[in-house]
Amino acid sequence: MKLPADVQFHEDIHLLIYRPRGLIDETAINEIISVIEDLEAATQVPFNRFSDASETHEVELNFRYVIQVSLHLRLSHAGRAPVKSAILATDSTLVHYGRLLGLLTQGSSIKVHVFQDRKEAAQWLGVPLDLLTAETTGSRITPGKSIQK
């Protein structure tokens, strides 16, 4: 499976890293959800997520859409193993929507937390800080076998 340039999947530590840049809108969110769902189907192993939204500068979302996405995630993860989703955001709108996502997924197997500090996100996810600070240089799945769609 070929991943978008702003996504990395570290199969060995069960971590997906998403680094969007510029605009965050419904299209961007739908694309990353599709990537996550495809990886979940291909790997059959739960994995945590880290979304580094520090390089996003414009947000075109609304409450209705965020609520729909949250409910979709709740329903699609019913009965699955717990996963963590850390969102690094400094934009006040993204922080707000991230917290709303966390609130609406409470009680499900997806634990969402918004961070403004990368080190705290790394600690919460239990991964090395340098892994979350590395730049995305293109799509990759590391290490292990290629994920087939």
mmCIF file of C-alpha atoms in Angstrom:
data_model
loop_
_atom_site.group_PDB
_atom_site.id
_atom_site.type_symbol
_atom_site.label_atom_id
_atom_site.label_comp_id
_atom_site.label_asym_id
_atom_site.label_seq_id
_atom_site.Cartn_x
_atom_site.Cartn_y
_atom_site.Cartn_z
ATOM 1 C CA MET A 1 0.000 0.000 0.000
ATOM 2 C CA LYS A 2 1.433 3.360 -0.988
ATOM 3 C CA LEU A 3 0.923 6.023 1.643
ATOM 4 C CA PRO A 4 0.457 9.748 1.024
ATOM 5 C CA ALA A 5 3.597 11.888 1.402
ATOM 6 C CA ASP A 6 2.396 13.324 4.723
ATOM 7 C CA VAL A 7 1.910 9.902 6.353
ATOM 8 C CA GLN A 8 4.369 7.448 7.880
ATOM 9 C CA PHE A 9 3.502 4.072 9.343
ATOM 10 C CA HIS A 10 5.925 2.463 11.770
ATOM 11 C CA GLU A 11 4.722 -1.116 11.744
ATOM 12 C CA ASP A 12 7.294 -2.224 14.336
ATOM 13 C CA ILE A 13 5.935 0.073 17.053
ATOM 14 C CA HIS A 14 2.340 0.249 15.773
ATOM 15 C CA LEU A 15 2.331 4.001 15.126
ATOM 16 C CA LEU A 16 0.934 6.089 12.302
ATOM 17 C CA ILE A 17 2.291 9.625 11.952
ATOM 18 C CA TYR A 18 0.321 12.205 9.985
ATOM 19 C CA ARG A 19 1.854 15.616 9.244
ATOM 20 C CA PRO A 20 -0.608 17.757 7.298
ATOM 21 C CA ARG A 21 0.533 21.157 6.037
ATOM 22 C CA GLY A 22 -1.418 24.251 5.080
ATOM 23 C CA LEU A 23 -5.167 23.645 4.935
ATOM 24 C CA ILE A 24 -7.147 21.212 7.059
ATOM 25 C CA ASP A 25 -10.575 20.642 5.582
ATOM 26 C CA GLU A 26 -13.095 17.828 5.142
ATOM 27 C CA THR A 27 -11.171 16.418 2.173
ATOM 28 C CA ALA A 28 -7.952 16.178 4.205
ATOM 29 C CA ILE A 29 -9.737 14.533 7.153
ATOM 30 C CA ASN A 30 -11.586 12.091 4.878
ATOM 31 C CA GLU A 31 -8.300 11.117 3.212
ATOM 32 C CA ILE A 32 -6.472 10.371 6.470
ATOM 33 C CA ILE A 33 -9.450 8.423 7.821
ATOM 34 C CA SER A 34 -9.417 6.349 4.632
ATOM 35 C CA VAL A 35 -5.680 5.681 5.008
ATOM 36 C CA ILE A 36 -6.164 4.634 8.638
ATOM 37 C CA GLU A 37 -9.070 2.343 7.787
ATOM 38 C CA ASP A 38 -7.091 0.740 4.940
ATOM 39 C CA LEU A 39 -4.105 0.137 7.246
ATOM 40 C CA GLU A 40 -6.358 -1.292 9.946
ATOM 41 C CA ALA A 41 -7.854 -3.720 7.434
ATOM 42 C CA ALA A 42 -4.446 -4.683 6.031
ATOM 43 C CA THR A 43 -2.592 -5.127 9.325
ATOM 44 C CA GLN A 44 -5.365 -6.423 11.585
ATOM 45 C CA VAL A 45 -3.284 -4.975 14.449
ATOM 46 C CA PRO A 46 -4.314 -1.921 16.469
ATOM 47 C CA PHE A 47 -1.985 1.067 16.166
ATOM 48 C CA ASN A 48 -1.690 4.476 17.768
ATOM 49 C CA ARG A 49 -1.809 7.713 15.839
ATOM 50 C CA PHE A 50 0.126 10.977 16.032
ATOM 51 C CA SER A 51 -1.181 13.959 14.080
ATOM 52 C CA ASP A 52 1.299 16.828 13.929
ATOM 53 C CA ALA A 53 -0.862 19.790 12.954
ATOM 54 C CA SER A 54 1.827 22.346 13.817
ATOM 55 C CA GLU A 55 2.326 23.198 10.122
ATOM 56 C CA THR A 56 -1.334 23.757 9.323
ATOM 57 C CA HIS A 57 -2.308 27.376 8.877
ATOM 58 C CA GLU A 58 -5.939 27.291 7.816
ATOM 59 C CA VAL A 59 -8.920 25.315 9.079
ATOM 60 C CA GLU A 60 -12.136 24.869 7.124
ATOM 61 C CA LEU A 61 -14.208 22.544 9.312
ATOM 62 C CA ASN A 62 -17.471 22.920 11.180
ATOM 63 C CA PHE A 63 -19.094 21.402 14.254
ATOM 64 C CA ARG A 64 -21.482 19.226 12.268
ATOM 65 C CA TYR A 65 -18.656 17.585 10.340
ATOM 66 C CA VAL A 66 -16.494 17.022 13.445
ATOM 67 C CA ILE A 67 -19.473 15.448 15.216
ATOM 68 C CA GLN A 68 -20.142 13.160 12.208
ATOM 69 C CA VAL A 69 -16.484 12.077 12.093
ATOM 70 C CA SER A 70 -16.439 11.455 15.841
ATOM 71 C CA LEU A 71 -19.542 9.280 15.659
ATOM 72 C CA HIS A 72 -18.133 7.396 12.661
ATOM 73 C CA LEU A 73 -14.925 6.689 14.591
ATOM 74 C CA ARG A 74 -16.860 5.561 17.679
ATOM 75 C CA LEU A 75 -18.986 3.155 15.664
ATOM 76 C CA SER A 76 -16.183 1.811 13.497
ATOM 77 C CA HIS A 77 -14.075 1.035 16.577
ATOM 78 C CA ALA A 78 -16.774 -0.622 18.631
ATOM 79 C CA GLY A 79 -15.375 -3.785 20.213
ATOM 80 C CA ARG A 80 -11.802 -3.164 19.048
ATOM 81 C CA ALA A 81 -8.631 -2.967 21.095
ATOM 82 C CA PRO A 82 -7.850 0.474 22.554
ATOM 83 C CA VAL A 83 -5.722 2.921 20.561
ATOM 84 C CA LYS A 84 -4.367 6.358 21.346
ATOM 85 C CA SER A 85 -4.648 9.330 19.037
ATOM 86 C CA ALA A 86 -2.389 12.255 19.949
ATOM 87 C CA ILE A 87 -2.981 15.549 18.182
ATOM 88 C CA LEU A 88 -0.247 18.192 18.318
ATOM 89 C CA ALA A 89 -1.947 21.520 17.619
ATOM 90 C CA THR A 90 -1.183 25.154 18.285
ATOM 91 C CA ASP A 91 -3.986 26.695 16.208
ATOM 92 C CA SER A 92 -6.848 27.500 18.587
ATOM 93 C CA THR A 93 -9.477 26.216 16.143
ATOM 94 C CA LEU A 94 -7.704 22.866 15.748
ATOM 95 C CA VAL A 95 -7.215 22.613 19.503
ATOM 96 C CA HIS A 96 -10.943 23.193 19.965
ATOM 97 C CA TYR A 97 -11.978 20.632 17.320
ATOM 98 C CA GLY A 98 -9.445 18.121 18.652
ATOM 99 C CA ARG A 99 -10.871 18.453 22.148
ATOM 100 C CA LEU A 100 -14.385 18.053 20.749
ATOM 101 C CA LEU A 101 -13.255 14.849 18.993
ATOM 102 C CA GLY A 102 -11.793 13.626 22.286
ATOM 103 C CA LEU A 103 -14.999 14.411 24.151
ATOM 104 C CA LEU A 104 -17.217 12.703 21.583
ATOM 105 C CA THR A 105 -15.078 9.552 21.471
ATOM 106 C CA GLN A 106 -14.940 9.168 25.260
ATOM 107 C CA GLY A 107 -16.043 5.715 26.282
ATOM 108 C CA SER A 108 -14.910 4.200 22.996
ATOM 109 C CA SER A 109 -11.712 2.320 22.209
ATOM 110 C CA ILE A 110 -10.166 5.510 20.752
ATOM 111 C CA LYS A 111 -8.504 7.734 23.329
ATOM 112 C CA VAL A 112 -7.919 11.210 21.858
ATOM 113 C CA HIS A 113 -5.739 13.806 23.545
ATOM 114 C CA VAL A 114 -4.677 17.218 22.248
ATOM 115 C CA PHE A 115 -1.167 18.412 23.038
ATOM 116 C CA GLN A 116 0.652 21.671 22.537
ATOM 117 C CA ASP A 117 3.959 20.103 23.529
ATOM 118 C CA ARG A 118 5.560 17.381 21.400
ATOM 119 C CA LYS A 119 7.448 15.887 24.362
ATOM 120 C CA GLU A 120 4.219 15.325 26.293
ATOM 121 C CA ALA A 121 2.665 13.657 23.239
ATOM 122 C CA ALA A 122 5.673 11.323 22.926
ATOM 123 C CA GLN A 123 5.434 10.394 26.611
ATOM 124 C CA TRP A 124 1.693 9.710 26.366
ATOM 125 C CA LEU A 125 2.187 7.533 23.282
ATOM 126 C CA GLY A 126 5.229 5.820 24.805
ATOM 127 C CA VAL A 127 7.500 6.554 21.831
ATOM 128 C CA PRO A 128 10.866 8.320 21.521
ATOM 129 C CA LEU A 129 10.610 12.087 21.098
ATOM 130 C CA ASP A 130 12.940 12.070 18.080
ATOM 131 C CA LEU A 131 10.460 9.880 16.210
ATOM 132 C CA LEU A 132 7.829 12.611 16.503
ATOM 133 C CA THR A 133 10.230 15.391 15.537
ATOM 134 C CA ALA A 134 11.571 13.764 12.373
ATOM 135 C CA GLU A 135 10.370 15.328 9.143
ATOM 136 C CA THR A 136 8.250 13.298 6.788
ATOM 137 C CA THR A 137 10.392 12.715 3.727
ATOM 138 C CA GLY A 138 7.779 10.782 1.829
ATOM 139 C CA SER A 139 5.493 7.871 2.393
ATOM 140 C CA ARG A 140 6.945 4.824 4.004
ATOM 141 C CA ILE A 141 6.092 1.795 6.015
ATOM 142 C CA THR A 142 8.895 0.767 8.356
ATOM 143 C CA PRO A 143 10.092 -1.951 8.945
ATOM 144 C CA GLY A 144 8.610 -5.258 7.961
ATOM 145 C CA LYS A 145 6.695 -6.461 5.001
ATOM 146 C CA SER A 146 4.896 -4.257 2.549
ATOM 147 C CA ILE A 147 1.260 -3.676 3.335
ATOM 148 C CA GLN A 148 -0.923 -4.801 0.450
ATOM 149 C CA LYS A 149 -4.297 -3.270 -0.197
#
